[in-house]
XYZ file of C-alpha atoms in Angstrom:
715
model
C 0.000 0.000 0.000
C 2.843 2.407 0.883
C 4.615 1.613 -2.399
C 1.403 2.256 -4.380
C 0.942 5.554 -2.570
C 4.488 6.685 -3.390
C 4.047 5.668 -7.013
C 0.783 7.594 -7.277
C 2.422 10.632 -5.681
C 5.294 10.421 -8.158
C 2.881 10.301 -11.089
C 0.961 13.292 -9.710
C 4.147 15.375 -9.395
C 5.137 14.304 -12.890
C 1.918 15.747 -14.309
C 1.895 18.983 -12.276
C 5.570 19.933 -11.927
C 7.742 20.611 -14.992
C 11.000 19.756 -13.199
C 9.546 16.522 -11.851
C 8.320 15.636 -15.314
C 11.792 16.095 -16.776
C 13.372 14.080 -13.953
C 10.782 11.338 -14.393
C 11.498 11.208 -18.123
C 15.276 11.125 -17.643
C 15.078 8.356 -15.056
C 12.813 6.152 -17.154
C 14.209 6.778 -20.640
C 16.570 3.820 -20.352
C 15.990 1.270 -17.596
C 17.337 -2.164 -16.813
C 14.121 -3.743 -18.090
C 14.476 -1.899 -21.409
C 18.123 -2.945 -21.734
C 17.212 -6.591 -21.144
C 14.629 -6.422 -23.939
C 16.754 -4.421 -26.391
C 16.705 -5.939 -29.860
C 16.907 -5.106 -33.552
C 13.982 -2.911 -34.580
C 14.775 -2.057 -38.201
C 17.532 -1.845 -40.819
C 17.781 1.368 -42.826
C 19.102 0.574 -46.304
C 20.295 3.106 -48.836
C 24.066 3.473 -48.575
C 26.532 1.764 -50.912
C 29.484 1.663 -48.529
C 30.513 1.507 -44.873
C 28.520 3.883 -42.675
C 31.156 5.818 -40.727
C 29.097 8.363 -38.788
C 25.636 8.869 -37.319
C 24.040 11.948 -35.778
C 20.620 12.728 -34.273
C 19.150 16.186 -34.316
C 18.321 17.700 -30.927
C 14.687 16.584 -30.982
C 15.479 13.098 -32.215
C 13.146 13.480 -35.180
C 15.943 13.117 -37.752
C 18.951 10.844 -38.124
C 21.860 11.683 -40.432
C 24.303 9.049 -41.685
C 27.543 9.512 -43.639
C 29.251 6.802 -45.652
C 32.189 5.765 -47.801
C 29.866 6.381 -50.750
C 30.377 10.127 -49.981
C 26.660 10.612 -49.471
C 24.663 11.720 -46.437
C 21.162 10.373 -45.930
C 18.635 12.119 -43.680
C 16.258 9.521 -42.209
C 12.901 9.558 -40.524
C 13.780 7.006 -37.809
C 10.180 6.220 -36.907
C 8.811 5.791 -40.409
C 12.052 4.006 -41.391
C 12.479 5.883 -44.639
C 14.989 8.338 -46.152
C 13.829 11.951 -46.365
C 16.695 13.224 -48.500
C 19.977 12.021 -49.957
C 22.739 14.617 -50.195
C 25.555 14.177 -52.691
C 28.165 15.993 -50.675
C 30.836 16.522 -53.300
C 33.512 14.953 -51.110
C 36.243 12.951 -52.830
C 36.923 10.708 -49.840
C 35.162 8.747 -47.111
C 32.893 10.824 -44.890
C 33.982 10.472 -41.257
C 31.779 12.997 -39.451
C 28.406 14.689 -39.847
C 26.776 17.281 -37.564
C 23.565 19.308 -37.469
C 24.280 23.002 -36.928
C 22.418 24.054 -33.763
C 21.191 27.399 -35.107
C 19.818 26.095 -38.400
C 16.530 24.534 -37.257
C 17.865 21.217 -38.567
C 18.191 22.547 -42.100
C 22.002 22.699 -42.293
C 24.558 19.940 -41.769
C 28.360 19.946 -41.817
C 30.496 17.040 -43.055
C 34.194 16.209 -42.744
C 35.947 13.653 -44.913
C 39.137 11.942 -46.017
C 39.653 14.513 -48.782
C 40.682 16.994 -46.045
C 37.618 19.106 -46.807
C 34.744 20.338 -44.638
C 31.496 21.064 -46.452
C 28.321 22.820 -45.329
C 25.053 21.598 -46.874
C 21.509 22.926 -46.992
C 19.195 19.944 -46.450
C 16.174 21.610 -48.043
C 17.903 22.487 -51.309
C 20.447 19.623 -51.106
C 23.173 22.082 -52.085
C 26.656 22.682 -50.734
C 26.799 26.247 -49.490
C 30.358 26.490 -48.186
C 33.617 24.569 -48.460
C 36.478 24.810 -45.945
C 39.872 23.645 -47.220
C 42.138 24.661 -44.359
C 43.149 21.183 -43.209
C 46.076 19.291 -44.714
C 45.035 15.891 -43.332
C 41.930 13.749 -43.195
C 39.155 15.371 -41.170
C 38.164 12.753 -38.588
C 35.676 14.523 -36.305
C 33.540 17.643 -36.079
C 32.014 19.138 -32.941
C 29.261 21.665 -32.264
C 27.984 23.335 -29.088
C 24.246 23.668 -28.345
C 24.434 27.333 -27.367
C 27.125 28.488 -29.803
C 25.468 29.272 -33.158
C 27.351 29.617 -36.449
C 30.481 27.910 -35.094
C 31.949 24.415 -35.126
C 35.307 22.762 -34.535
C 37.268 20.129 -36.441
C 39.994 17.594 -35.632
C 42.187 16.302 -38.447
C 45.151 14.043 -38.996
C 47.356 17.042 -39.761
C 47.546 17.403 -35.977
C 45.474 20.571 -35.722
C 42.203 21.618 -34.126
C 40.509 24.390 -36.089
C 37.656 26.715 -35.206
C 35.228 27.617 -37.994
C 32.805 30.526 -38.015
C 30.256 30.588 -40.826
C 30.118 34.366 -40.579
C 33.814 34.716 -41.518
C 34.428 32.038 -44.166
C 37.380 33.918 -45.634
C 39.549 32.698 -42.771
C 39.134 29.139 -44.025
C 39.093 29.739 -47.740
C 42.117 27.583 -48.508
C 44.524 30.444 -49.291
C 47.493 28.348 -48.176
C 47.905 29.827 -44.702
C 44.926 29.044 -42.466
C 44.234 31.602 -39.771
C 41.799 29.569 -37.672
C 44.182 27.106 -35.957
C 43.057 26.844 -32.338
C 45.479 24.054 -31.280
C 48.519 22.711 -33.104
C 49.527 19.378 -31.570
C 52.575 19.230 -33.868
C 54.203 21.973 -31.838
C 54.130 19.803 -28.699
C 54.017 16.070 -29.467
C 57.133 14.218 -30.549
C 56.499 12.228 -33.703
C 53.626 12.655 -36.129
C 50.682 14.262 -34.358
C 47.229 13.225 -35.537
C 44.039 14.589 -33.997
C 41.519 11.740 -33.985
C 38.458 13.007 -32.108
C 36.951 16.062 -30.475
C 33.965 16.889 -28.251
C 32.459 19.999 -26.653
C 30.993 19.878 -23.155
C 27.210 20.281 -23.630
C 26.738 22.301 -20.416
C 30.081 24.119 -20.462
C 30.867 24.902 -24.117
C 34.149 26.468 -23.075
C 35.552 22.963 -22.403
C 36.934 21.178 -25.460
C 38.159 17.552 -25.274
C 40.667 16.279 -27.838
C 41.968 12.774 -28.516
C 45.054 12.076 -30.620
C 47.288 9.213 -31.705
C 48.567 8.660 -28.183
C 46.889 7.531 -24.925
C 46.526 11.061 -23.524
C 43.207 12.917 -23.604
C 43.409 16.697 -23.527
C 40.778 18.974 -21.996
C 41.188 22.612 -23.092
C 39.553 25.736 -21.737
C 38.587 27.415 -24.992
C 38.280 30.817 -23.280
C 42.061 30.856 -22.888
C 42.764 29.996 -26.522
C 42.797 32.149 -29.630
C 42.975 31.320 -33.303
C 46.375 31.599 -34.942
C 47.698 31.380 -38.451
C 49.866 28.569 -39.759
C 52.274 28.798 -42.651
C 52.023 25.895 -45.043
C 54.773 25.070 -47.572
C 53.990 26.525 -50.962
C 55.444 23.643 -52.955
C 54.436 20.403 -51.339
C 52.350 17.582 -52.706
C 51.122 16.659 -49.243
C 50.788 20.188 -47.840
C 51.536 18.783 -44.403
C 52.734 21.731 -42.314
C 55.627 19.870 -40.718
C 57.235 18.600 -43.935
C 59.624 20.506 -46.192
C 59.846 23.442 -43.818
C 63.270 24.956 -43.251
C 63.218 25.535 -39.506
C 66.539 27.329 -39.246
C 67.779 30.545 -37.679
C 66.712 32.420 -40.796
C 63.287 30.774 -40.759
C 62.395 29.971 -37.128
C 59.387 27.728 -36.409
C 56.102 29.342 -35.465
C 55.315 29.803 -31.792
C 52.353 27.661 -30.727
C 52.898 27.771 -26.980
C 49.663 27.854 -24.990
C 48.691 29.904 -21.916
C 49.435 28.397 -18.539
C 46.499 26.485 -17.081
C 44.565 26.224 -20.349
C 44.637 22.427 -20.535
C 44.465 19.305 -18.375
C 45.673 15.895 -19.477
C 44.042 12.567 -18.604
C 45.428 9.053 -18.926
C 45.096 5.668 -17.253
C 47.851 5.592 -14.642
C 49.671 2.533 -15.991
C 49.918 3.647 -19.612
C 52.835 6.138 -19.457
C 54.999 3.230 -18.350
C 53.493 0.631 -20.683
C 53.477 2.384 -24.050
C 56.665 0.703 -25.233
C 55.327 -2.696 -24.231
C 52.246 -2.133 -26.368
C 54.360 -1.047 -29.333
C 56.399 -4.230 -29.116
C 53.091 -6.061 -29.507
C 52.279 -4.063 -32.667
C 49.532 -2.105 -30.984
C 48.925 1.598 -31.369
C 47.270 3.455 -28.532
C 45.022 6.224 -29.862
C 41.803 7.811 -28.647
C 39.175 6.950 -31.252
C 36.279 8.780 -29.568
C 35.673 11.223 -26.716
C 32.344 12.406 -25.335
C 30.938 14.116 -22.254
C 28.235 12.768 -19.968
C 24.792 14.411 -20.160
C 25.553 16.418 -17.007
C 28.964 17.473 -18.343
C 30.840 16.107 -15.328
C 32.426 13.038 -16.877
C 34.565 12.412 -19.934
C 34.368 9.034 -21.683
C 37.222 7.857 -23.911
C 37.403 4.850 -26.207
C 41.135 4.139 -26.307
C 42.152 2.192 -29.380
C 44.385 -0.753 -28.485
C 43.172 -0.772 -24.877
C 39.999 -0.287 -22.842
C 37.307 2.367 -22.359
C 38.000 4.883 -19.587
C 35.780 7.299 -17.684
C 37.317 10.445 -16.157
C 35.670 12.678 -13.569
C 36.669 16.180 -14.656
C 35.313 17.797 -11.475
C 37.248 15.506 -9.105
C 40.625 15.027 -10.710
C 42.383 11.908 -9.481
C 46.142 11.514 -9.605
C 47.793 8.221 -10.495
C 48.710 5.859 -7.679
C 51.984 4.129 -6.865
C 53.663 4.081 -3.446
C 54.677 7.414 -1.977
C 57.955 6.793 -0.185
C 57.943 10.228 1.449
C 54.841 9.271 3.431
C 56.090 5.960 4.814
C 55.816 5.861 8.587
C 58.360 3.737 10.365
C 56.476 3.444 13.628
C 53.534 1.070 13.609
C 51.800 3.091 16.267
C 51.510 6.086 13.948
C 49.767 4.266 11.128
C 46.369 4.295 12.775
C 46.602 8.042 13.305
C 47.688 8.605 9.736
C 44.870 6.526 8.346
C 42.408 9.302 9.095
C 44.317 11.642 6.796
C 45.308 8.898 4.315
C 49.000 9.594 4.919
C 50.053 6.072 5.807
C 52.359 5.538 2.870
C 49.623 4.516 0.475
C 48.717 7.954 -0.762
C 48.326 9.307 -4.268
C 51.357 9.757 -6.496
C 51.913 11.577 -9.744
C 52.391 9.828 -13.065
C 55.856 9.107 -14.314
C 58.418 6.413 -14.777
C 61.210 5.107 -12.615
C 64.880 5.074 -13.525
C 66.378 1.628 -13.758
C 63.356 -0.161 -15.160
C 63.773 -3.141 -17.453
C 60.978 -3.737 -19.923
C 59.167 -7.038 -19.620
C 60.581 -8.021 -16.233
C 57.104 -8.507 -14.867
C 56.581 -11.434 -17.223
C 59.626 -13.334 -16.008
C 58.317 -14.437 -12.630
C 56.986 -17.761 -13.930
C 56.721 -20.447 -11.306
C 57.970 -18.074 -8.631
C 54.995 -15.774 -9.200
C 52.592 -18.692 -8.982
C 54.244 -19.871 -5.785
C 53.979 -16.379 -4.323
C 50.297 -16.178 -5.122
C 49.611 -19.624 -3.669
C 51.552 -18.819 -0.517
C 49.751 -15.514 -0.191
C 46.330 -17.079 -0.652
C 47.188 -19.620 2.070
C 46.967 -16.800 4.623
C 43.566 -17.532 6.063
C 40.871 -15.101 5.038
C 39.142 -15.846 8.283
C 41.710 -13.789 10.173
C 41.120 -10.840 7.856
C 37.353 -11.217 8.134
C 37.590 -11.124 11.929
C 39.689 -7.959 11.817
C 37.423 -6.298 9.246
C 34.351 -7.348 11.202
C 35.683 -5.657 14.326
C 36.352 -2.495 12.387
C 32.899 -2.506 10.811
C 31.253 -3.024 14.184
C 33.279 -0.160 15.608
C 31.897 2.076 12.841
C 28.405 0.692 13.238
C 28.643 -0.827 9.746
C 28.399 -4.521 8.957
C 28.101 -6.140 5.567
C 24.456 -6.517 4.605
C 23.293 -10.074 4.051
C 23.036 -9.759 0.266
C 26.535 -8.226 0.064
C 27.938 -11.036 2.185
C 26.275 -13.470 -0.225
C 27.860 -11.673 -3.191
C 31.263 -11.877 -1.536
C 30.934 -15.611 -0.927
C 29.775 -16.125 -4.498
C 32.771 -14.178 -5.797
C 35.125 -16.180 -3.595
C 33.687 -19.396 -5.023
C 34.297 -18.191 -8.564
C 37.858 -17.270 -7.574
C 38.509 -20.756 -6.210
C 37.254 -22.207 -9.506
C 39.645 -19.868 -11.365
C 36.723 -18.065 -13.012
C 38.226 -14.674 -12.343
C 36.012 -12.579 -14.616
C 32.892 -13.884 -12.893
C 34.501 -13.200 -9.521
C 35.254 -9.618 -10.562
C 31.652 -9.123 -11.692
C 30.367 -10.213 -8.288
C 32.905 -8.058 -6.429
C 31.929 -5.069 -8.624
C 28.301 -5.470 -7.627
C 29.190 -5.828 -3.940
C 31.454 -2.740 -3.943
C 28.805 -0.706 -5.773
C 26.438 -1.452 -2.908
C 28.924 -1.204 -0.013
C 32.019 0.953 -0.421
C 33.431 0.717 3.120
C 34.539 -2.953 3.207
C 38.288 -3.274 2.686
C 38.031 -7.036 2.229
C 36.020 -6.539 -0.984
C 38.713 -4.342 -2.510
C 41.460 -6.693 -1.405
C 39.714 -9.726 -2.861
C 38.940 -7.999 -6.133
C 42.599 -7.000 -6.399
C 43.548 -10.683 -6.157
C 41.113 -11.525 -8.965
C 42.512 -8.754 -11.177
C 46.046 -10.009 -10.556
C 45.107 -13.514 -11.645
C 43.095 -12.498 -14.714
C 45.698 -10.033 -16.068
C 43.746 -8.421 -18.856
C 45.107 -5.121 -20.148
C 45.078 -2.682 -17.236
C 44.117 -5.306 -14.640
C 47.360 -5.024 -12.680
C 46.940 -1.292 -12.273
C 43.285 -1.775 -11.317
C 44.492 -4.229 -8.668
C 47.000 -1.653 -7.413
C 44.203 0.908 -7.053
C 42.110 -1.619 -5.146
C 45.022 -2.254 -2.803
C 45.208 1.470 -2.085
C 41.471 1.560 -1.415
C 41.710 -1.405 0.945
C 44.636 0.114 2.837
C 42.968 3.509 3.139
C 40.015 1.734 4.751
C 42.155 -0.646 6.806
C 45.879 0.162 7.174
C 46.461 -3.301 8.724
C 45.191 -5.228 5.694
C 48.140 -7.620 5.354
C 47.266 -9.160 2.006
C 46.462 -5.827 0.364
C 49.852 -4.504 1.465
C 51.706 -7.498 0.015
C 49.648 -7.447 -3.187
C 50.484 -3.769 -3.605
C 54.195 -4.599 -3.622
C 53.593 -7.346 -6.198
C 51.554 -5.011 -8.419
C 54.248 -2.352 -8.324
C 56.843 -4.919 -9.335
C 54.789 -6.380 -12.173
C 53.989 -2.882 -13.429
C 57.757 -2.264 -13.767
C 58.027 0.190 -10.876
C 60.751 -1.708 -8.968
C 61.912 1.155 -6.728
C 58.389 1.740 -5.429
C 57.920 -2.027 -5.103
C 61.124 -2.248 -3.046
C 60.054 0.562 -0.715
C 56.597 -0.945 -0.321
C 57.971 -4.390 0.482
C 60.395 -2.969 3.049
C 57.481 -1.232 4.701
C 55.573 -4.526 4.633
C 58.455 -6.341 6.360
C 58.656 -3.690 9.046
C 54.925 -3.676 9.656
C 54.432 -7.466 9.513
C 57.740 -8.979 10.747
C 56.158 -12.417 11.180
C 55.780 -12.689 7.388
C 59.136 -11.123 6.417
C 60.810 -14.556 6.184
C 57.974 -16.272 4.326
C 58.740 -17.918 1.002
C 56.480 -15.530 -0.923
C 58.049 -12.424 0.617
C 61.628 -13.571 0.064
C 60.911 -14.626 -3.537
C 59.362 -11.252 -4.341
C 62.266 -9.471 -2.662
C 64.749 -11.320 -4.905
C 62.808 -10.476 -8.051
C 62.518 -6.804 -7.134
C 66.244 -6.488 -6.419
C 67.074 -8.225 -9.708
C 64.881 -5.710 -11.520
C 66.539 -2.790 -9.752
C 70.055 -3.905 -10.658
C 69.358 -4.907 -14.274
C 67.512 -1.818 -15.530
C 69.156 0.282 -18.212
C 66.374 2.413 -19.767
C 66.077 5.966 -18.463
C 62.939 7.967 -17.950
C 63.688 10.431 -20.751
C 64.361 7.645 -23.243
C 61.062 5.973 -22.378
C 59.144 9.229 -22.635
C 60.592 10.126 -26.021
C 60.210 6.637 -27.400
C 56.710 6.092 -26.085
C 55.341 9.314 -27.449
C 56.617 8.984 -31.001
C 55.164 6.916 -33.790
C 57.857 4.753 -35.358
C 55.701 4.087 -38.390
C 55.857 7.740 -39.426
C 58.499 9.713 -41.219
C 61.743 10.168 -39.227
C 62.012 13.690 -40.631
C 59.265 15.022 -38.420
C 60.567 13.222 -35.354
C 63.871 15.040 -35.704
C 62.240 18.396 -36.459
C 59.613 18.464 -33.715
C 60.856 17.206 -30.349
C 58.422 17.074 -27.461
C 57.889 20.549 -26.045
C 58.550 21.433 -22.428
C 54.869 22.248 -22.065
C 53.919 18.780 -23.280
C 56.299 17.137 -20.827
C 54.808 19.131 -17.963
C 51.216 18.373 -18.999
C 51.981 14.667 -19.172
C 53.635 14.645 -15.776
C 50.545 16.327 -14.306
C 48.035 14.044 -16.076
C 45.065 12.788 -14.072
C 43.922 9.205 -13.633
C 40.651 7.531 -14.589
C 37.586 7.045 -12.416
C 36.403 3.729 -13.869
C 37.024 1.510 -16.890
C 34.989 -0.800 -19.080
C 36.420 -4.008 -20.551
C 35.205 -6.605 -23.013
C 35.213 -5.025 -26.458
C 38.090 -4.954 -28.953
C 39.228 -1.742 -30.626
C 42.291 -2.328 -32.788
C 41.130 -2.409 -36.427
C 39.445 0.971 -37.026
C 40.161 4.415 -35.593
C 36.579 5.724 -35.642
C 35.135 3.388 -33.029
C 32.788 5.191 -30.642
C 31.754 4.790 -27.006
C 28.726 6.655 -25.687
C 26.519 7.186 -22.674
C 23.107 5.520 -23.014
C 20.319 7.126 -20.980
C 19.623 10.744 -20.093
C 21.474 10.257 -16.797
C 24.307 8.316 -18.431
C 23.289 5.092 -16.679
C 24.848 2.797 -19.300
C 27.882 2.756 -21.572
C 27.738 1.388 -25.135
C 30.581 0.646 -27.558
C 31.187 -1.377 -30.695
C 33.806 -4.048 -31.226
C 35.980 -5.635 -33.899
C 34.097 -8.916 -33.493
C 30.907 -7.415 -34.963
C 29.196 -7.044 -31.592
C 28.376 -4.080 -29.434
C 28.589 -4.126 -25.652
C 26.404 -2.494 -23.017
C 27.871 -1.880 -19.553
C 26.175 -0.676 -16.411
C 28.120 2.449 -15.462
C 27.564 1.967 -11.717
C 29.304 -1.421 -11.572
C 31.238 -1.439 -14.907
C 29.708 -4.895 -15.531
C 28.603 -6.063 -18.979
C 24.815 -6.398 -19.084
C 24.214 -7.183 -22.773
C 26.162 -8.125 -25.900
C 24.371 -7.958 -29.257
C 25.487 -8.792 -32.777
C 25.426 -5.452 -34.615
C 27.416 -6.034 -37.815
C 28.865 -8.818 -39.911
C 32.369 -7.435 -39.345
C 32.861 -4.400 -37.089
C 30.562 -2.049 -35.172
C 31.977 1.479 -35.220
C 29.168 3.924 -34.446
C 26.583 3.942 -31.653
C 24.406 7.006 -31.200
C 21.600 6.929 -28.585
C 18.380 8.811 -29.273
C 18.194 12.005 -27.166
C 14.840 11.216 -25.507
C 13.767 7.625 -26.309
C 15.216 4.205 -25.593
C 16.391 3.919 -29.181
C 19.928 3.216 -30.363
C 21.349 3.666 -33.867
C 24.416 1.629 -34.858
C 26.541 1.202 -37.968
C 29.803 -0.291 -39.120
C 31.237 -2.092 -42.117
C 27.819 -3.149 -43.412
C 26.155 -0.530 -45.687
C 23.114 -0.276 -43.396
C 22.032 1.630 -40.298
C 20.456 -0.510 -37.585
C 17.951 0.748 -35.034
C 17.599 -1.000 -31.684
C 14.712 -0.633 -29.231
C 13.025 -2.715 -26.490
C 11.274 -5.732 -27.996
C 7.761 -6.836 -27.135
C 7.443 -9.167 -24.150
C 6.055 -11.998 -26.270
C 8.690 -14.611 -25.464
C 10.297 -14.614 -28.918
C 14.009 -15.372 -29.073
C 16.426 -12.560 -29.872
C 18.621 -14.108 -32.557
C 21.194 -11.274 -32.248
C 21.847 -11.963 -28.572
C 25.389 -13.071 -27.677
C 24.531 -15.418 -24.843
C 27.857 -15.738 -23.037
C 29.226 -12.234 -22.544
C 32.154 -13.539 -20.469
C 33.396 -15.668 -23.355
C 32.907 -12.820 -25.816
C 34.925 -10.486 -23.603
C 37.707 -13.048 -23.151
C 37.903 -13.669 -26.899
C 38.208 -9.922 -27.500
C 41.044 -9.604 -24.993
C 42.852 -12.369 -26.859
C 42.098 -10.656 -30.152
C 43.680 -7.412 -28.907
C 46.841 -9.253 -27.892
C 47.091 -11.603 -30.870
C 49.630 -11.333 -33.644
C 48.352 -8.886 -36.299
C 48.730 -11.533 -39.020
C 46.483 -13.911 -37.120
C 43.851 -11.210 -36.658
C 43.982 -10.395 -40.364
C 43.531 -14.059 -41.299
C 40.697 -14.411 -38.823
C 38.938 -11.371 -40.278
C 39.244 -13.044 -43.696
C 37.411 -16.081 -42.352
C 40.239 -18.356 -41.247
C 40.090 -19.925 -37.781
C 43.305 -19.707 -35.779
C 43.330 -22.683 -33.455
C 44.049 -21.929 -29.836
C 44.038 -18.149 -30.003
C 40.344 -17.332 -29.918
C 39.028 -20.699 -28.703
C 37.071 -20.654 -25.450
C 36.303 -23.793 -23.492
C 32.517 -23.822 -23.135
C 32.234 -27.295 -21.659
C 29.462 -27.305 -19.089
C 30.902 -27.417 -15.627
C 34.462 -27.483 -16.904
C 37.231 -25.015 -16.169
C 37.072 -22.047 -18.512
C 40.184 -20.692 -20.101
C 39.850 -17.469 -18.120
C 43.549 -16.985 -17.531
C 45.857 -14.143 -18.462
C 45.847 -13.308 -22.160
C 48.744 -14.980 -23.945
C 50.513 -13.211 -26.827
C 51.818 -15.368 -29.653
C 55.275 -14.350 -30.927
C 55.350 -12.593 -34.277
């Protein structure tokens, strides 16, 4: 009766209060029930090539699609028919299409591989303006809801340009563009390529940029101004960094930026791991950036890795082990815990001198022995300690959370680490004060070892220790994570602190074995920090001329050192084949995350837990684009197939969804293997050949799944 009364009251407020009506609509636009029933609604056919971009108008009454056939089709998504087909005049694949906010949905802008940006009138189907400022492929365009007549572009010439329809002469292709807002070539070592761009919908002054490196840049546009760029007069490529005589007689242009105009974001483990990825023939590049509906979060689909979510209002620094905060006296740790200054505090990004690449993979049997010895420490003792602490705070684990923990522990014992992580995610989302949950999830991450798992485990160890400074296993796991992440000096300091704090375990086999490995790493390292920074930030596949002409700027080095860490990450998809793969918020409150994959599927994650909730087959080859409807539970997707697919909740009539991927765990595992496989094997697999052993998953009922660390085959 009480529930019915509350529901009736909610409906009454919805009908009488405008704010309540909007809140009601936002909350119920996309729900768990709708996600569970999501299925293919219709296929829009009309293109003759891959559909590379999709865009809804603000009201959701129109859908625009751009294709390799250099045409844009404007669709009525509810009548499932094309309203107009625009022959854009582009000479290359269309990569981006946008409705101009001030045009009443009558004007669109397109960017393409021919380096051109074209403005089109939908009603007359004519091209009204052409912008030829860029010297590289135009990959993304961005508009702001409250900024009429203006838009921004990101291109593979390494520049971000600002375009104003009221002053087209500044982008008339006279050889020296005057509308360059950001020139990444002046800062990045190697060949800079801008891949994606987004404007904060609630704060249009914030501009996010992704490039061909793992860093995401967030600029304050109010502190930037357009500048001119001199292009070589006689150059077939017109690339601004080639054939320029940067000598004393012809000094390079000054593209330094004002202090405080930009913040950098990156997953904390990636500055150290870039060279490792390159050795595995993987390029790390941001293929899509977007802001949450409330403008507080920034979502990045990082090609070659995972999807990361950054909280731009609560910037989080990367975590290691801060040696300056180590307290020698055990009696002081409890006091320091209140201020989180117990030696497990936040630490800036960076690398450590004396690091040897790949050392973390050489532990072999010793690592397994360490893990077994560590897991032999009875959890019961930790549970008793944690229980006392929870009772002291008046907080005990709720019954359903305790059940989730036991379920996760069972999965861990069966070596089903992904399933264990899913259960721990759900438990932590419900109860954030239990250190044992973070410690146990860290152990599962360390065993699974997908890309980024070790650093996620390190973060969990920090969380556990901030909640409980006496968490023995979290302390030891932290030292192991630091070692396996190739931070041997921090690992050494952490282990010494562990020995001092827990002298009874200092002589254990696991502790002594880890100590030997850490010392071996410290004494065998030869690569310096500067060498790693320069090597990791350049693209060896590009021309060596540019690398020599444009070293990394001092500003770039500072921005990278100050880069902020991610809030959460989403794993399961594969993003290595195309550089236009999107990731978007689904729901007016950003409740879900959606992204396509190289296996032809698209994944849906619950943002709260980062767990996969659905996997659907969206394309015969690759799903690149996913654009949620602004007000309805309707999703538009596209990829290699020359069609646009619309997805909505299916009727509850019991019919089978033939596009459902039933085992999301197996799909995610196969994608992690795909990302780490030899490029030749992936190419053969995409051609239809089956590579035995690389993408096979043991689906035997009741048997042990192959849910171990991803193995890379030698090239």
